[in-house]
PDB file of C-alpha atoms in Angstrom:
ATOM      1  CA  MET A   1    -223.357 129.796-128.868  1.00  0.00           C
ATOM      2  CA  GLU A   2    -222.254 127.634-131.574  1.00  0.00           C
ATOM      3  CA  TYR A   3    -218.635 127.730-129.244  1.00  0.00           C
ATOM      4  CA  LEU A   4    -220.575 125.657-125.791  1.00  0.00           C
ATOM      5  CA  LEU A   5    -222.879 123.589-128.013  1.00  0.00           C
ATOM      6  CA  ILE A   6    -219.191 122.429-129.976  1.00  0.00           C
ATOM      7  CA  VAL A   7    -217.027 122.170-126.676  1.00  0.00           C
ATOM      8  CA  PHE A   8    -220.020 120.314-125.682  1.00  0.00           C
ATOM      9  CA  VAL A   9    -220.391 117.412-127.811  1.00  0.00           C
ATOM     10  CA  ASN A  10    -216.858 116.953-128.902  1.00  0.00           C
ATOM     11  CA  VAL A  11    -214.709 116.693-125.551  1.00  0.00           C
ATOM     12  CA  ILE A  12    -217.069 116.541-123.035  1.00  0.00           C
ATOM     13  CA  THR A  13    -219.411 114.281-123.844  1.00  0.00           C
ATOM     14  CA  PRO A  14    -216.807 111.956-125.168  1.00  0.00           C
ATOM     15  CA  MET A  15    -215.514 112.106-121.703  1.00  0.00           C
ATOM     16  CA  LEU A  16    -219.247 111.818-119.394  1.00  0.00           C
ATOM     17  CA  ILE A  17    -219.295 108.712-121.380  1.00  0.00           C
ATOM     18  CA  LEU A  18    -216.270 106.860-120.373  1.00  0.00           C
ATOM     19  CA  LEU A  19    -216.849 107.990-116.549  1.00  0.00           C
ATOM     20  CA  ALA A  20    -220.698 106.924-117.082  1.00  0.00           C
ATOM     21  CA  ILE A  21    -219.315 103.672-118.276  1.00  0.00           C
ATOM     22  CA  GLY A  22    -216.806 103.397-115.305  1.00  0.00           C
ATOM     23  CA  VAL A  23    -220.200 103.974-112.902  1.00  0.00           C
ATOM     24  CA  VAL A  24    -222.037 100.605-114.777  1.00  0.00           C
ATOM     25  CA  LEU A  25    -218.661  98.873-114.156  1.00  0.00           C
ATOM     26  CA  GLN A  26    -217.957  99.542-110.199  1.00  0.00           C
ATOM     27  CA  ILE A  27    -221.406  99.160-109.953  1.00  0.00           C
ATOM     28  CA  LYS A  28    -222.025  96.231-110.806  1.00  0.00           C
ATOM     29  CA  PHE A  29    -218.751  94.139-111.187  1.00  0.00           C
ATOM     30  CA  THR A  30    -216.937  96.343-107.184  1.00  0.00           C
ATOM     31  CA  PHE A  31    -213.951  96.947-108.746  1.00  0.00           C
ATOM     32  CA  ASN A  32    -211.190  97.284-106.224  1.00  0.00           C
ATOM     33  CA  VAL A  33    -210.605 101.507-107.424  1.00  0.00           C
ATOM     34  CA  LYS A  34    -207.257 101.545-105.606  1.00  0.00           C
ATOM     35  CA  ALA A  35    -205.725  98.512-108.054  1.00  0.00           C
ATOM     36  CA  LEU A  36    -206.793 100.211-110.836  1.00  0.00           C
ATOM     37  CA  GLY A  37    -205.139 103.335-109.669  1.00  0.00           C
ATOM     38  CA  ASN A  38    -201.755 101.653-109.101  1.00  0.00           C
ATOM     39  CA  ILE A  39    -202.319 100.586-112.938  1.00  0.00           C
ATOM     40  CA  LEU A  40    -202.722 104.459-114.370  1.00  0.00           C
ATOM     41  CA  THR A  41    -199.901 105.695-112.159  1.00  0.00           C
ATOM     42  CA  TYR A  42    -196.995 103.068-112.414  1.00  0.00           C
ATOM     43  CA  CYS A  43    -197.952 102.173-115.935  1.00  0.00           C
ATOM     44  CA  LEU A  44    -199.887 103.868-118.214  1.00  0.00           C
ATOM     45  CA  ILE A  45    -199.124 107.977-117.018  1.00  0.00           C
ATOM     46  CA  PRO A  46    -195.422 107.163-117.522  1.00  0.00           C
ATOM     47  CA  ALA A  47    -196.325 105.436-121.227  1.00  0.00           C
ATOM     48  CA  ALA A  48    -198.505 108.442-122.090  1.00  0.00           C
ATOM     49  CA  VAL A  49    -195.641 111.152-120.641  1.00  0.00           C
ATOM     50  CA  PHE A  50    -192.809 109.523-121.903  1.00  0.00           C
ATOM     51  CA  MET A  51    -194.850 109.365-125.982  1.00  0.00           C
ATOM     52  CA  ASN A  52    -195.469 112.990-124.844  1.00  0.00           C
ATOM     53  CA  LEU A  53    -191.972 114.487-124.221  1.00  0.00           C
ATOM     54  CA  TYR A  54    -190.627 111.805-127.466  1.00  0.00           C
ATOM     55  CA  HIS A  55    -192.678 112.838-130.155  1.00  0.00           C
ATOM     56  CA  THR A  56    -192.876 116.214-129.230  1.00  0.00           C
ATOM     57  CA  VAL A  57    -191.274 119.002-131.595  1.00  0.00           C
ATOM     58  CA  ILE A  58    -190.546 121.880-129.341  1.00  0.00           C
ATOM     59  CA  ASP A  59    -190.121 124.932-130.636  1.00  0.00           C
ATOM     60  CA  ILE A  60    -187.013 126.806-128.583  1.00  0.00           C
ATOM     61  CA  GLU A  61    -188.298 130.085-129.891  1.00  0.00           C
ATOM     62  CA  ILE A  62    -192.103 129.263-128.993  1.00  0.00           C
ATOM     63  CA  LEU A  63    -191.225 128.179-125.463  1.00  0.00           C
ATOM     64  CA  LEU A  64    -188.973 131.241-124.766  1.00  0.00           C
ATOM     65  CA  ASP A  65    -192.002 133.074-126.187  1.00  0.00           C
ATOM     66  CA  VAL A  66    -194.613 131.233-123.517  1.00  0.00           C
ATOM     67  CA  LEU A  67    -192.122 130.553-120.407  1.00  0.00           C
ATOM     68  CA  MET A  68    -192.694 134.051-118.778  1.00  0.00           C
ATOM     69  CA  PHE A  69    -195.864 134.177-118.481  1.00  0.00           C
ATOM     70  CA  VAL A  70    -196.351 130.257-117.192  1.00  0.00           C
ATOM     71  CA  VAL A  71    -194.394 131.186-114.635  1.00  0.00           C
ATOM     72  CA  LEU A  72    -195.961 134.130-113.110  1.00  0.00           C
ATOM     73  CA  PHE A  73    -198.862 132.476-114.399  1.00  0.00           C
ATOM     74  CA  THR A  74    -198.179 129.678-112.584  1.00  0.00           C
ATOM     75  CA  THR A  75    -196.902 131.682-109.417  1.00  0.00           C
ATOM     76  CA  THR A  76    -200.263 133.463-109.061  1.00  0.00           C
ATOM     77  CA  LEU A  77    -202.213 130.145-108.998  1.00  0.00           C
ATOM     78  CA  ILE A  78    -200.080 129.105-106.638  1.00  0.00           C
ATOM     79  CA  ILE A  79    -200.028 131.809-103.899  1.00  0.00           C
ATOM     80  CA  THR A  80    -204.065 132.123-104.706  1.00  0.00           C
ATOM     81  CA  GLY A  81    -204.369 128.071-103.554  1.00  0.00           C
ATOM     82  CA  HIS A  82    -202.597 129.316-100.320  1.00  0.00           C
ATOM     83  CA  LEU A  83    -204.604 131.943 -99.513  1.00  0.00           C
ATOM     84  CA  PHE A  84    -208.341 130.054-100.552  1.00  0.00           C
ATOM     85  CA  SER A  85    -206.612 127.694 -97.628  1.00  0.00           C
ATOM     86  CA  LYS A  86    -205.647 129.720 -94.991  1.00  0.00           C
ATOM     87  CA  PHE A  87    -208.444 131.407 -95.665  1.00  0.00           C
ATOM     88  CA  LEU A  88    -210.443 128.287 -95.573  1.00  0.00           C
ATOM     89  CA  ARG A  89    -208.811 126.124 -92.194  1.00  0.00           C
ATOM     90  CA  LEU A  90    -208.439 124.021 -94.259  1.00  0.00           C
ATOM     91  CA  ASN A  91    -206.524 120.674 -92.884  1.00  0.00           C
ATOM     92  CA  ARG A  92    -203.686 119.060 -94.977  1.00  0.00           C
ATOM     93  CA  GLN A  93    -205.182 116.785 -96.932  1.00  0.00           C
ATOM     94  CA  GLN A  94    -207.921 119.128 -98.015  1.00  0.00           C
ATOM     95  CA  THR A  95    -205.353 122.358 -98.559  1.00  0.00           C
ATOM     96  CA  ALA A  96    -203.317 119.705-101.139  1.00  0.00           C
ATOM     97  CA  VAL A  97    -206.613 118.239-102.992  1.00  0.00           C
ATOM     98  CA  MET A  98    -207.285 122.349-102.986  1.00  0.00           C
ATOM     99  CA  LYS A  99    -204.026 123.274-104.500  1.00  0.00           C
ATOM    100  CA  ASN A 100    -204.272 120.837-106.797  1.00  0.00           C
ATOM    101  CA  SER A 101    -208.072 121.674-108.036  1.00  0.00           C
ATOM    102  CA  ILE A 102    -206.886 125.042-109.320  1.00  0.00           C
ATOM    103  CA  VAL A 103    -202.751 124.689-110.496  1.00  0.00           C
ATOM    104  CA  LEU A 104    -203.259 121.481-112.591  1.00  0.00           C
ATOM    105  CA  ILE A 105    -204.460 122.340-116.037  1.00  0.00           C
ATOM    106  CA  ASN A 106    -206.139 119.236-118.010  1.00  0.00           C
ATOM    107  CA  SER A 107    -203.917 120.332-121.095  1.00  0.00           C
ATOM    108  CA  GLY A 108    -203.925 116.845-122.970  1.00  0.00           C
ATOM    109  CA  ASN A 109    -207.407 114.975-123.361  1.00  0.00           C
ATOM    110  CA  TYR A 110    -209.125 118.007-122.781  1.00  0.00           C
ATOM    111  CA  GLY A 111    -206.831 120.950-123.887  1.00  0.00           C
ATOM    112  CA  LEU A 112    -205.376 120.112-127.319  1.00  0.00           C
ATOM    113  CA  PRO A 113    -208.430 118.465-128.910  1.00  0.00           C
ATOM    114  CA  VAL A 114    -210.007 122.254-128.428  1.00  0.00           C
ATOM    115  CA  SER A 115    -207.035 123.920-129.733  1.00  0.00           C
ATOM    116  CA  GLN A 116    -206.755 121.814-132.413  1.00  0.00           C
ATOM    117  CA  LEU A 117    -210.796 122.527-133.070  1.00  0.00           C
ATOM    118  CA  VAL A 118    -210.044 126.206-132.011  1.00  0.00           C
ATOM    119  CA  PHE A 119    -206.828 126.482-134.282  1.00  0.00           C
ATOM    120  CA  HIS A 120    -207.553 124.383-137.088  1.00  0.00           C
ATOM    121  CA  ALA A 121    -206.061 127.005-139.803  1.00  0.00           C
ATOM    122  CA  ASN A 122    -202.956 127.733-137.307  1.00  0.00           C
ATOM    123  CA  PRO A 123    -200.475 125.274-136.229  1.00  0.00           C
ATOM    124  CA  LEU A 124    -199.138 127.860-133.863  1.00  0.00           C
ATOM    125  CA  GLY A 125    -202.418 127.723-131.267  1.00  0.00           C
ATOM    126  CA  VAL A 126    -201.531 123.627-130.948  1.00  0.00           C
ATOM    127  CA  SER A 127    -198.133 124.079-130.860  1.00  0.00           C
ATOM    128  CA  ILE A 128    -197.742 126.266-128.263  1.00  0.00           C
ATOM    129  CA  GLN A 129    -200.540 123.799-126.857  1.00  0.00           C
ATOM    130  CA  ILE A 130    -198.319 120.822-126.762  1.00  0.00           C
ATOM    131  CA  VAL A 131    -195.921 122.922-124.511  1.00  0.00           C
ATOM    132  CA  LEU A 132    -198.623 123.682-122.060  1.00  0.00           C
ATOM    133  CA  ILE A 133    -198.810 120.208-121.960  1.00  0.00           C
ATOM    134  CA  VAL A 134    -195.392 119.393-121.488  1.00  0.00           C
ATOM    135  CA  TYR A 135    -195.166 122.375-118.855  1.00  0.00           C
ATOM    136  CA  GLN A 136    -198.215 121.092-117.145  1.00  0.00           C
ATOM    137  CA  ASN A 137    -196.925 116.963-116.767  1.00  0.00           C
ATOM    138  CA  LEU A 138    -193.424 118.385-115.299  1.00  0.00           C
ATOM    139  CA  LEU A 139    -195.694 120.721-112.848  1.00  0.00           C
ATOM    140  CA  THR A 140    -197.630 117.553-111.685  1.00  0.00           C
ATOM    141  CA  TYR A 141    -195.783 115.560-110.657  1.00  0.00           C
ATOM    142  CA  SER A 142    -193.541 117.650-109.457  1.00  0.00           C
ATOM    143  CA  TYR A 143    -196.048 119.743-107.768  1.00  0.00           C
ATOM    144  CA  GLY A 144    -198.624 118.041-107.534  1.00  0.00           C
ATOM    145  CA  LEU A 145    -197.128 115.029-106.224  1.00  0.00           C
ATOM    146  CA  TYR A 146    -195.417 117.363-103.723  1.00  0.00           C
ATOM    147  CA  ASN A 147    -198.435 118.560-102.187  1.00  0.00           C
ATOM    148  CA  LEU A 148    -200.150 114.769-101.544  1.00  0.00           C
ATOM    149  CA  VAL A 149    -197.262 113.314-100.252  1.00  0.00           C
ATOM    150  CA  SER A 150    -196.435 115.904 -98.157  1.00  0.00           C
ATOM    151  CA  SER A 151    -200.094 115.714 -96.689  1.00  0.00           C
ATOM    152  CA  THR A 152    -199.214 112.246 -95.242  1.00  0.00           C
ATOM    153  CA  GLN A 153    -194.738 112.409 -95.041  1.00  0.00           C
ATOM    154  CA  SER A 154    -192.150 114.068 -94.534  1.00  0.00           C
ATOM    155  CA  GLY A 155    -188.599 114.526 -95.004  1.00  0.00           C
ATOM    156  CA  LYS A 156    -187.111 112.131 -96.186  1.00  0.00           C
ATOM    157  CA  ASP A 157    -189.775 109.705 -97.217  1.00  0.00           C
ATOM    158  CA  ILE A 158    -190.746 113.022 -99.934  1.00  0.00           C
ATOM    159  CA  VAL A 159    -187.670 112.240-101.168  1.00  0.00           C
ATOM    160  CA  LYS A 160    -187.729 108.313-101.574  1.00  0.00           C
ATOM    161  CA  GLN A 161    -191.913 109.074-103.283  1.00  0.00           C
ATOM    162  CA  PHE A 162    -190.204 110.668-105.957  1.00  0.00           C
ATOM    163  CA  LEU A 163    -187.192 108.699-106.633  1.00  0.00           C
ATOM    164  CA  ARG A 164    -189.586 105.508-107.021  1.00  0.00           C
ATOM    165  CA  MET A 165    -192.376 106.754-108.876  1.00  0.00           C
ATOM    166  CA  PRO A 166    -191.891 105.482-112.458  1.00  0.00           C
ATOM    167  CA  ILE A 167    -193.033 108.810-114.284  1.00  0.00           C
ATOM    168  CA  ILE A 168    -189.570 110.185-112.908  1.00  0.00           C
ATOM    169  CA  HIS A 169    -188.096 108.724-115.805  1.00  0.00           C
ATOM    170  CA  ALA A 170    -190.491 108.745-118.056  1.00  0.00           C
ATOM    171  CA  LEU A 171    -190.075 112.961-117.767  1.00  0.00           C
ATOM    172  CA  TRP A 172    -185.784 112.679-118.111  1.00  0.00           C
ATOM    173  CA  LEU A 173    -186.168 109.482-120.731  1.00  0.00           C
ATOM    174  CA  GLY A 174    -188.375 110.760-123.213  1.00  0.00           C
ATOM    175  CA  ALA A 175    -186.367 113.899-122.921  1.00  0.00           C
ATOM    176  CA  VAL A 176    -183.071 113.052-123.568  1.00  0.00           C
ATOM    177  CA  LEU A 177    -184.482 110.667-126.408  1.00  0.00           C
ATOM    178  CA  ASN A 178    -186.262 113.332-128.064  1.00  0.00           C
ATOM    179  CA  LEU A 179    -183.440 116.217-127.479  1.00  0.00           C
ATOM    180  CA  ALA A 180    -180.812 113.591-128.739  1.00  0.00           C
ATOM    181  CA  ASN A 181    -182.714 112.237-131.025  1.00  0.00           C
ATOM    182  CA  ILE A 182    -182.477 109.142-131.526  1.00  0.00           C
ATOM    183  CA  GLN A 183    -185.205 106.655-132.536  1.00  0.00           C
ATOM    184  CA  LEU A 184    -186.323 103.474-131.022  1.00  0.00           C
ATOM    185  CA  PRO A 185    -186.992  99.868-132.251  1.00  0.00           C
ATOM    186  CA  GLN A 186    -190.046  99.478-133.806  1.00  0.00           C
ATOM    187  CA  PHE A 187    -190.143  96.119-130.749  1.00  0.00           C
ATOM    188  CA  ILE A 188    -190.233  98.612-128.143  1.00  0.00           C
ATOM    189  CA  GLU A 189    -192.106 101.705-128.971  1.00  0.00           C
ATOM    190  CA  LEU A 190    -194.875  99.885-130.033  1.00  0.00           C
ATOM    191  CA  PRO A 191    -196.229  98.853-126.757  1.00  0.00           C
ATOM    192  CA  ILE A 192    -195.058 102.028-124.665  1.00  0.00           C
ATOM    193  CA  SER A 193    -197.646 103.817-127.366  1.00  0.00           C
ATOM    194  CA  HIS A 194    -200.258 101.246-126.720  1.00  0.00           C
ATOM    195  CA  LEU A 195    -200.232 101.925-123.436  1.00  0.00           C
ATOM    196  CA  SER A 196    -200.122 105.132-124.184  1.00  0.00           C
ATOM    197  CA  ASN A 197    -203.407 105.017-126.719  1.00  0.00           C
ATOM    198  CA  ALA A 198    -204.376 102.727-123.238  1.00  0.00           C
ATOM    199  CA  PHE A 199    -204.408 105.192-120.517  1.00  0.00           C
ATOM    200  CA  ILE A 200    -207.939 108.266-121.594  1.00  0.00           C
ATOM    201  CA  ALA A 201    -210.157 105.808-121.560  1.00  0.00           C
ATOM    202  CA  ILE A 202    -208.664 103.351-118.852  1.00  0.00           C
ATOM    203  CA  ALA A 203    -207.840 106.679-116.468  1.00  0.00           C
ATOM    204  CA  LEU A 204    -211.905 107.585-117.168  1.00  0.00           C
ATOM    205  CA  ILE A 205    -213.512 104.245-116.227  1.00  0.00           C
ATOM    206  CA  THR A 206    -211.200 104.725-112.886  1.00  0.00           C
ATOM    207  CA  LEU A 207    -212.794 108.162-112.240  1.00  0.00           C
ATOM    208  CA  GLY A 208    -215.979 106.858-112.968  1.00  0.00           C
ATOM    209  CA  ALA A 209    -215.098 104.046-111.227  1.00  0.00           C
ATOM    210  CA  GLN A 210    -214.205 106.382-108.413  1.00  0.00           C
ATOM    211  CA  LEU A 211    -217.190 108.181-108.393  1.00  0.00           C
ATOM    212  CA  ALA A 212    -219.519 105.286-107.613  1.00  0.00           C
ATOM    213  CA  GLN A 213    -218.198 104.627-104.838  1.00  0.00           C
ATOM    214  CA  ILE A 214    -219.099 108.559-103.289  1.00  0.00           C
ATOM    215  CA  LYS A 215    -222.222 109.350-101.716  1.00  0.00           C
ATOM    216  CA  VAL A 216    -224.235 112.073-102.875  1.00  0.00           C
ATOM    217  CA  LYS A 217    -224.164 114.297-100.043  1.00  0.00           C
ATOM    218  CA  THR A 218    -221.122 115.028-100.636  1.00  0.00           C
ATOM    219  CA  LEU A 219    -222.160 117.321-104.114  1.00  0.00           C
ATOM    220  CA  TRP A 220    -222.593 119.937-101.531  1.00  0.00           C
ATOM    221  CA  ASN A 221    -219.326 120.224 -99.972  1.00  0.00           C
ATOM    222  CA  ARG A 222    -218.212 123.744-100.212  1.00  0.00           C
ATOM    223  CA  LEU A 223    -214.914 123.320-101.317  1.00  0.00           C
ATOM    224  CA  ILE A 224    -216.177 121.915-104.595  1.00  0.00           C
ATOM    225  CA  TYR A 225    -216.788 124.932-106.165  1.00  0.00           C
ATOM    226  CA  LEU A 226    -214.741 127.390-104.825  1.00  0.00           C
ATOM    227  CA  SER A 227    -211.787 125.182-106.281  1.00  0.00           C
ATOM    228  CA  ALA A 228    -214.555 125.708-109.432  1.00  0.00           C
ATOM    229  CA  ILE A 229    -214.375 129.312-108.738  1.00  0.00           C
ATOM    230  CA  GLY A 230    -210.214 128.972-108.912  1.00  0.00           C
ATOM    231  CA  ARG A 231    -209.665 126.618-111.570  1.00  0.00           C
ATOM    232  CA  LEU A 232    -212.127 128.279-114.392  1.00  0.00           C
ATOM    233  CA  ILE A 233    -212.681 132.074-113.378  1.00  0.00           C
ATOM    234  CA  ILE A 234    -210.249 133.343-111.809  1.00  0.00           C
ATOM    235  CA  SER A 235    -206.900 131.459-113.366  1.00  0.00           C
ATOM    236  CA  PRO A 236    -208.669 133.315-116.548  1.00  0.00           C
ATOM    237  CA  THR A 237    -209.026 136.408-115.313  1.00  0.00           C
ATOM    238  CA  VAL A 238    -205.492 136.418-114.127  1.00  0.00           C
ATOM    239  CA  ALA A 239    -203.894 134.925-117.259  1.00  0.00           C
ATOM    240  CA  LEU A 240    -205.764 138.329-118.956  1.00  0.00           C
ATOM    241  CA  LEU A 241    -204.108 139.958-117.003  1.00  0.00           C
ATOM    242  CA  LEU A 242    -200.491 139.150-117.672  1.00  0.00           C
ATOM    243  CA  ILE A 243    -200.927 138.416-121.451  1.00  0.00           C
ATOM    244  CA  LEU A 244    -202.306 142.293-121.272  1.00  0.00           C
ATOM    245  CA  LEU A 245    -198.827 143.739-118.826  1.00  0.00           C
ATOM    246  CA  LEU A 246    -196.628 141.172-121.354  1.00  0.00           C
ATOM    247  CA  ARG A 247    -198.178 142.551-124.409  1.00  0.00           C
ATOM    248  CA  ILE A 248    -198.115 139.673-125.600  1.00  0.00           C
ATOM    249  CA  ASP A 249    -200.966 139.689-129.059  1.00  0.00           C
ATOM    250  CA  GLY A 250    -202.049 137.342-132.109  1.00  0.00           C
ATOM    251  CA  VAL A 251    -202.536 133.676-132.097  1.00  0.00           C
ATOM    252  CA  THR A 252    -199.681 133.237-129.147  1.00  0.00           C
ATOM    253  CA  ALA A 253    -202.120 134.813-126.912  1.00  0.00           C
ATOM    254  CA  GLN A 254    -205.252 133.581-127.883  1.00  0.00           C
ATOM    255  CA  SER A 255    -203.878 130.344-127.118  1.00  0.00           C
ATOM    256  CA  LEU A 256    -202.298 130.932-123.745  1.00  0.00           C
ATOM    257  CA  TRP A 257    -205.818 132.510-122.754  1.00  0.00           C
ATOM    258  CA  ILE A 258    -207.379 129.690-123.518  1.00  0.00           C
ATOM    259  CA  ALA A 259    -204.967 127.560-122.045  1.00  0.00           C
ATOM    260  CA  SER A 260    -205.458 129.187-119.193  1.00  0.00           C
ATOM    261  CA  SER A 261    -209.676 128.290-118.911  1.00  0.00           C
ATOM    262  CA  PHE A 262    -209.081 124.703-118.784  1.00  0.00           C
ATOM    263  CA  PRO A 263    -210.992 122.385-115.631  1.00  0.00           C
ATOM    264  CA  THR A 264    -208.881 120.502-112.736  1.00  0.00           C
ATOM    265  CA  SER A 265    -205.895 117.416-114.758  1.00  0.00           C
ATOM    266  CA  ARG A 266    -207.223 114.351-114.116  1.00  0.00           C
ATOM    267  CA  ASN A 267    -204.418 113.463-113.036  1.00  0.00           C
ATOM    268  CA  SER A 268    -204.851 115.344-109.772  1.00  0.00           C
ATOM    269  CA  SER A 269    -208.054 113.201-108.882  1.00  0.00           C
ATOM    270  CA  THR A 270    -205.331 109.928-110.049  1.00  0.00           C
ATOM    271  CA  LEU A 271    -202.980 110.754-107.601  1.00  0.00           C
ATOM    272  CA  ALA A 272    -204.905 111.767-104.954  1.00  0.00           C
ATOM    273  CA  LEU A 273    -206.368 108.020-105.444  1.00  0.00           C
ATOM    274  CA  GLU A 274    -203.095 106.410-105.423  1.00  0.00           C
ATOM    275  CA  TYR A 275    -201.825 108.625-102.082  1.00  0.00           C
ATOM    276  CA  ASP A 276    -205.376 108.351-100.176  1.00  0.00           C
ATOM    277  CA  VAL A 277    -205.310 111.593-100.100  1.00  0.00           C
ATOM    278  CA  GLU A 278    -209.055 113.617-100.100  1.00  0.00           C
ATOM    279  CA  SER A 279    -209.529 111.116-103.705  1.00  0.00           C
ATOM    280  CA  GLU A 280    -212.998 111.232-102.949  1.00  0.00           C
ATOM    281  CA  LEU A 281    -212.993 115.141-103.309  1.00  0.00           C
ATOM    282  CA  ALA A 282    -210.055 115.340-105.382  1.00  0.00           C
ATOM    283  CA  ALA A 283    -212.721 112.991-107.455  1.00  0.00           C
ATOM    284  CA  GLN A 284    -215.915 115.275-107.732  1.00  0.00           C
ATOM    285  CA  ILE A 285    -213.711 119.157-108.151  1.00  0.00           C
ATOM    286  CA  VAL A 286    -212.402 117.151-111.377  1.00  0.00           C
ATOM    287  CA  LEU A 287    -216.243 116.077-112.259  1.00  0.00           C
ATOM    288  CA  PHE A 288    -217.810 119.193-111.485  1.00  0.00           C
ATOM    289  CA  ASN A 289    -214.446 121.652-113.487  1.00  0.00           C
ATOM    290  CA  THR A 290    -215.372 119.125-116.118  1.00  0.00           C
ATOM    291  CA  VAL A 291    -219.194 119.942-116.702  1.00  0.00           C
ATOM    292  CA  ALA A 292    -219.010 123.737-115.859  1.00  0.00           C
ATOM    293  CA  SER A 293    -216.356 124.410-117.835  1.00  0.00           C
ATOM    294  CA  SER A 294    -218.094 122.864-121.107  1.00  0.00           C
ATOM    295  CA  PHE A 295    -219.917 126.427-120.633  1.00  0.00           C
ATOM    296  CA  THR A 296    -216.812 128.995-119.105  1.00  0.00           C
ATOM    297  CA  VAL A 297    -214.531 127.440-121.756  1.00  0.00           C
ATOM    298  CA  GLY A 298    -216.933 128.656-125.159  1.00  0.00           C
ATOM    299  CA  VAL A 299    -217.357 131.585-123.130  1.00  0.00           C
ATOM    300  CA  VAL A 300    -213.346 132.384-122.949  1.00  0.00           C
ATOM    301  CA  ILE A 301    -212.882 131.284-126.715  1.00  0.00           C
ATOM    302  CA  TYR A 302    -215.568 133.563-128.729  1.00  0.00           C
ATOM    303  CA  LEU A 303    -214.092 136.527-125.970  1.00  0.00           C
ATOM    304  CA  SER A 304    -210.271 135.373-126.903  1.00  0.00           C
ATOM    305  CA  SER A 305    -211.282 135.822-130.862  1.00  0.00           C
ATOM    306  CA  LEU A 306    -212.543 139.401-130.513  1.00  0.00           C
ATOM    307  CA  LEU A 307    -209.533 140.601-128.079  1.00  0.00           C
ATOM    308  CA  PHE A 308    -206.797 138.561-130.164  1.00  0.00           C
ATOM    309  CA  GLY A 309    -208.298 136.982-133.472  1.00  0.00           C
TER     310      GLY A 309
END
């Protein structure tokens, strides 16, 4: 119970406050939510991802240990999302949102604070979470972006969309500068850092503004709850089985299992808004996942301490 309270107070509550601010501001001023989404996609997200890759020191040994797990884990979730969509007979746009909601994880502004809280006395747990953040960034703007774009476009248009996305260039540029140990001049790094720091607040306010436009009846959409089952229940179950199968133990096992239980990535909603693909459904899924995870994540944290602590 203590873990549930800590996670809710320190992680969920600040996020809900920013969402509420977005709702109130949207009701009062009626923002152009699409324009806010463009600011996120073409400015703030690339800056945040670039700074993440540019500054993170990735331990190669940890990366190799985690690599097999994340590949098997992601592949299983992709298959799960595909089966969910086929079973429910969803259209292409709903299928894209459903797949992303199960596969894409909020490893950044949710996962990192939780990991810092749980592993405050063991830096290895936080280091693994940073590796997972980088991996999720790559997955979001490859697999996740492809899902959304392919639901409305095909072939050559999809390739063009990938090449035009600033996030793609931010990913490789940040990685190259990191590996080459190239130091940016202060006058360049500082404004990028400011944009990166603004990302979380603007993203959550934008999501709140988006939620303010949603009709109450959409709260009863079955896809919201089915996606939560996939992300919050099936995902950690699959992760635990893989951890046991691969005989991973200790802090690495604990960190991977906790990371598998985090809610749907907020970026899945941001991208859905940008490409106008079931954006209301995507926003509702993120909101419900985030609130529900305050209980499910706490349970996984507690069980992981018993099994691998």
